[in-house]
XYZ file of C-alpha atoms in Angstrom:
325
model
C -24.583 -28.660 0.183
C -26.555 -25.491 0.898
C -26.723 -22.043 -0.644
C -25.161 -20.623 2.526
C -21.957 -22.466 1.659
C -21.523 -20.038 -1.210
C -20.849 -17.238 1.294
C -17.340 -18.637 1.777
C -15.187 -18.075 -1.308
C -12.788 -20.759 -2.525
C -9.772 -21.331 -0.285
C -6.675 -19.405 -1.273
C -8.060 -16.993 -3.860
C -10.882 -15.643 -1.743
C -9.519 -16.199 1.761
C -8.227 -12.656 2.149
C -10.332 -10.326 4.251
C -10.088 -7.529 1.674
C -11.211 -9.763 -1.192
C -14.167 -10.980 0.844
C -15.294 -7.491 1.929
C -14.588 -5.575 -1.258
C -15.103 -8.107 -4.027
C -16.929 -11.233 -2.956
C -19.627 -10.054 -0.532
C -21.200 -7.318 -2.744
C -21.212 -9.695 -5.733
C -22.773 -12.473 -3.643
C -25.504 -10.161 -2.303
C -26.383 -8.864 -5.777
C -26.485 -12.268 -7.448
C -28.513 -13.807 -4.632
C -31.118 -11.020 -4.769
C -31.578 -11.351 -8.526
C -31.685 -15.154 -8.321
C -34.403 -15.028 -5.630
C -36.517 -12.824 -7.886
C -35.959 -15.223 -10.760
C -36.792 -18.302 -8.667
C -39.893 -16.527 -7.363
C -41.196 -16.255 -10.929
C -40.080 -12.803 -12.079
C -39.295 -12.697 -15.807
C -38.897 -9.627 -17.959
C -40.077 -11.491 -21.071
C -43.207 -13.262 -19.710
C -46.106 -12.507 -17.415
C -45.649 -13.633 -13.788
C -47.363 -16.895 -12.749
C -50.916 -16.880 -11.461
C -50.993 -15.369 -7.984
C -47.851 -13.301 -8.501
C -44.384 -14.004 -7.193
C -43.901 -16.883 -4.769
C -40.907 -16.485 -2.453
C -41.829 -19.751 -0.768
C -41.034 -21.444 -4.050
C -37.837 -19.411 -4.263
C -36.641 -20.612 -0.858
C -37.515 -24.195 -1.753
C -35.437 -23.897 -4.915
C -32.517 -22.434 -2.955
C -32.688 -25.178 -0.324
C -32.742 -27.895 -2.968
C -29.553 -26.810 -4.723
C -27.133 -29.661 -5.276
C -23.406 -29.727 -4.698
C -22.615 -29.052 -8.335
C -24.988 -26.099 -8.481
C -23.530 -24.491 -5.347
C -19.977 -25.038 -6.624
C -20.958 -23.412 -9.924
C -22.496 -20.488 -8.014
C -19.335 -20.018 -5.916
C -17.159 -20.064 -9.020
C -19.451 -17.607 -10.824
C -19.377 -15.194 -7.896
C -15.604 -15.516 -7.491
C -14.925 -15.054 -11.200
C -17.162 -11.981 -11.341
C -15.465 -10.480 -8.275
C -11.999 -11.104 -9.733
C -12.930 -9.624 -13.106
C -14.372 -6.500 -11.443
C -11.375 -6.004 -9.154
C -9.313 -3.959 -11.677
C -12.256 -1.554 -11.953
C -12.265 -0.745 -8.221
C -10.372 2.522 -8.655
C -12.719 3.522 -11.475
C -15.725 2.899 -9.205
C -14.231 5.089 -6.491
C -13.449 7.823 -9.020
C -16.986 7.593 -10.371
C -18.498 8.215 -6.932
C -15.942 10.960 -6.303
C -17.316 12.826 -9.305
C -14.276 12.600 -11.573
C -14.368 11.806 -15.261
C -16.625 13.324 -17.927
C -19.128 15.848 -16.625
C -22.514 14.250 -16.065
C -25.796 16.196 -16.220
C -26.167 18.255 -13.084
C -22.526 17.903 -11.993
C -22.056 21.670 -12.114
C -25.038 22.243 -9.829
C -23.859 19.443 -7.550
C -20.452 21.101 -7.219
C -22.088 24.428 -6.396
C -24.189 22.727 -3.692
C -21.024 21.265 -2.216
C -19.383 24.692 -2.219
C -22.441 26.128 -0.480
C -22.209 23.420 2.195
C -18.521 24.154 2.604
C -19.396 27.836 3.088
C -21.830 26.897 5.869
C -19.072 25.029 7.699
C -16.791 28.045 7.213
C -19.433 30.366 8.646
C -19.908 28.106 11.672
C -16.145 27.976 12.204
C -15.939 31.796 12.285
C -19.202 32.316 14.164
C -17.848 34.814 16.685
C -14.967 36.242 14.677
C -14.564 39.956 15.340
C -16.953 39.869 18.295
C -14.998 39.038 21.484
C -18.122 39.458 23.628
C -19.696 36.492 21.861
C -16.805 34.135 22.699
C -18.661 32.022 25.210
C -17.513 28.455 25.848
C -20.323 26.851 23.781
C -19.579 29.185 20.862
C -15.856 28.388 20.985
C -16.586 24.649 21.112
C -18.999 24.890 18.192
C -16.498 26.913 16.143
C -13.727 24.425 16.924
C -15.882 21.466 15.914
C -16.952 23.206 12.699
C -13.344 24.037 11.821
C -12.278 20.446 12.375
C -15.119 19.075 10.235
C -14.399 21.648 7.533
C -10.810 20.385 7.228
C -11.946 16.735 7.230
C -14.770 17.150 4.711
C -13.486 19.680 2.164
C -10.204 20.610 0.466
C -8.915 24.084 1.254
C -8.984 25.603 -2.303
C -12.457 25.992 -3.801
C -11.302 24.788 -7.220
C -10.634 21.334 -5.708
C -14.211 20.932 -4.462
C -15.846 17.868 -6.011
C -19.561 17.376 -6.796
C -19.982 14.588 -4.216
C -19.451 14.269 -0.466
C -17.201 11.241 -0.988
C -15.071 13.094 -3.507
C -14.630 16.004 -1.118
C -13.712 13.794 1.845
C -10.966 12.101 -0.192
C -9.881 15.405 -1.775
C -9.588 16.900 1.721
C -7.183 14.087 2.623
C -5.154 14.551 -0.568
C -4.972 18.300 0.023
C -4.496 18.434 3.791
C -2.547 15.351 4.874
C 1.084 16.296 5.529
C 0.472 19.933 4.567
C 1.566 21.246 7.989
C 4.950 19.537 7.538
C 5.482 20.616 3.919
C 4.557 17.286 2.308
C 2.305 16.738 -0.697
C 0.478 13.580 0.373
C -0.268 12.465 -3.197
C 3.419 11.997 -4.071
C 4.799 11.326 -0.563
C 2.324 8.609 0.464
C 3.663 5.817 -1.832
C 7.110 6.385 -0.243
C 5.838 6.620 3.330
C 3.492 3.624 3.278
C 6.227 0.907 3.186
C 7.784 2.485 6.309
C 4.665 2.412 8.477
C 4.676 0.428 11.680
C 2.544 -2.694 11.822
C -0.176 -1.129 13.999
C -0.438 2.041 11.911
C -0.488 0.076 8.670
C -3.226 -2.219 9.988
C -5.411 0.786 10.831
C -4.768 2.466 7.468
C -5.458 -0.748 5.533
C -8.615 -1.503 7.511
C -10.048 1.946 6.859
C -9.109 1.866 3.178
C -10.796 -1.510 2.856
C -13.898 -0.020 4.485
C -13.976 2.745 1.853
C -13.494 0.330 -1.044
C -16.008 -2.167 0.328
C -18.689 0.480 0.794
C -18.048 1.926 -2.678
C -18.252 -1.519 -4.298
C -21.477 -2.245 -2.422
C -22.975 1.114 -3.452
C -22.168 0.628 -7.143
C -23.157 -3.051 -7.153
C -26.502 -2.384 -5.451
C -27.254 0.484 -7.840
C -26.693 -1.842 -10.804
C -28.753 -4.514 -9.036
C -31.630 -2.050 -8.662
C -31.631 -1.437 -12.420
C -31.465 -5.168 -13.205
C -34.231 -5.867 -10.684
C -36.457 -3.205 -12.209
C -36.026 -4.843 -15.632
C -36.772 -8.319 -14.243
C -39.857 -7.045 -12.363
C -41.218 -4.829 -15.139
C -44.184 -7.174 -15.758
C -44.909 -7.849 -12.074
C -47.046 -4.830 -11.214
C -46.646 -3.705 -7.616
C -43.772 -6.135 -7.104
C -41.683 -3.599 -9.026
C -41.268 -1.812 -5.682
C -38.849 -4.576 -4.686
C -36.271 -2.830 -6.867
C -36.208 -0.107 -4.202
C -34.514 -2.514 -1.778
C -31.105 -2.558 -3.537
C -31.529 1.135 -4.315
C -31.891 1.976 -0.618
C -28.974 -0.322 0.205
C -26.909 1.527 -2.398
C -27.684 4.870 -0.745
C -26.836 3.506 2.724
C -23.567 2.048 1.416
C -22.660 5.396 -0.158
C -23.271 7.226 3.123
C -21.113 4.589 4.805
C -18.389 5.201 2.222
C -18.351 8.906 3.117
C -17.938 8.142 6.827
C -15.261 5.556 6.042
C -13.423 8.123 3.896
C -13.396 10.594 6.792
C -11.930 7.934 9.089
C -9.403 6.981 6.400
C -8.284 10.607 6.154
C -7.777 10.707 9.934
C -5.549 7.621 9.733
C -3.449 9.231 6.985
C -2.917 12.301 9.167
C -1.782 10.029 12.012
C 0.579 8.148 9.680
C 2.371 11.357 8.681
C 2.439 12.598 12.277
C 4.142 9.424 13.507
C 6.319 8.265 10.598
C 7.410 11.261 8.516
C 10.879 11.263 10.113
C 11.216 7.582 9.185
C 10.719 8.656 5.574
C 13.369 11.360 5.797
C 15.775 8.920 7.463
C 15.161 6.288 4.761
C 15.966 8.936 2.153
C 19.280 9.649 3.866
C 18.136 13.131 4.813
C 19.474 15.063 7.786
C 16.610 15.463 10.236
C 15.446 19.085 10.464
C 16.132 21.226 13.506
C 12.870 23.180 13.431
C 9.454 23.178 11.680
C 10.521 25.748 9.090
C 13.468 23.614 8.002
C 11.244 20.533 7.954
C 8.756 22.194 5.613
C 11.573 23.357 3.342
C 13.201 19.910 3.093
C 9.830 18.182 2.569
C 8.985 20.655 -0.199
C 12.298 19.905 -1.932
C 11.588 16.178 -1.985
C 7.983 16.654 -3.127
C 9.107 18.923 -5.962
C 11.522 16.185 -7.059
C 8.838 13.451 -6.949
C 6.108 15.529 -8.534
C 7.979 17.561 -11.157
C 11.468 16.092 -11.371
C 13.093 19.240 -9.954
C 16.572 18.275 -8.660
C 17.386 18.755 -5.000
C 19.026 22.167 -4.447
C 22.762 22.578 -3.695
C 21.867 23.552 -0.128
C 20.525 20.043 0.511
C 22.672 17.781 2.702
C 22.543 13.996 3.153
C 23.268 12.445 6.500
C 26.223 10.041 6.773
C 25.307 6.864 8.662
C 27.763 5.086 10.924
C 27.358 2.008 8.718
C 28.903 3.876 5.850
C 25.619 4.182 3.996
C 24.500 7.535 2.808
C 26.156 10.042 0.592
C 27.773 13.373 1.131
C 28.169 15.789 -1.735
């Protein structure tokens, strides 16, 4: 049995695509990197062997693993991934910039606001100057306006200190806004009503965000552990930069995945918001103004417990379901 067999998690528990991408793969990559350093001779508590690290010896050790050792490795990786799974939301929130203020978070938030201002300036490049409205200028302004809405929440007080936090905050703030919905409280009710194709897209993009976040956090921790293991190895300490670079790449990937995830949420509300109103027994609106009003009533109820107003009317289904005051 070879080390490569450990890539496949145990049947049943780890067979799900999400578990493999989000939990198992980052844990496997981190543990394998640290083990290779250890097998090559890196030890924090002793000097490295004569001649420095030997990755040839490390590969020989990996190739010689027995069945029991590989099974133990698979179980260790799986157990670690399962134990870390409840902390996934905390990892996302950490990279969003929530929680206790960390040193420099204020300056980071100001930098994000400055970047938002640059997108705003590009979106209004020719405002007030009709002579400057050439086709390239209009296209550039349109692109900048679209990116501004995807990357940043509308109110400045919602701006987060990280690009990932702002991409997800933009989705929370903007998704469903045009129809009167507050996505934060409406999404848990809308999600069960999504069509199979829409749900598959939403789930795939959410998994991409979570997988990239887990990889970024895991590789950052791996970089610290690697630096400790390599502290006595002289120039080999530079190997700790490998997981650090991978962490940065994974974070950038998480930002792009968050933008795509926000797009899928917009599409979900565009296509299925009437399914939500129908499931709630609500009379479908006759115009956009009525739609925004009805959506606001429901969101006020979900968010603050404000009862539906007397003007609200349920629809009466032919099946006898529904209620009429």
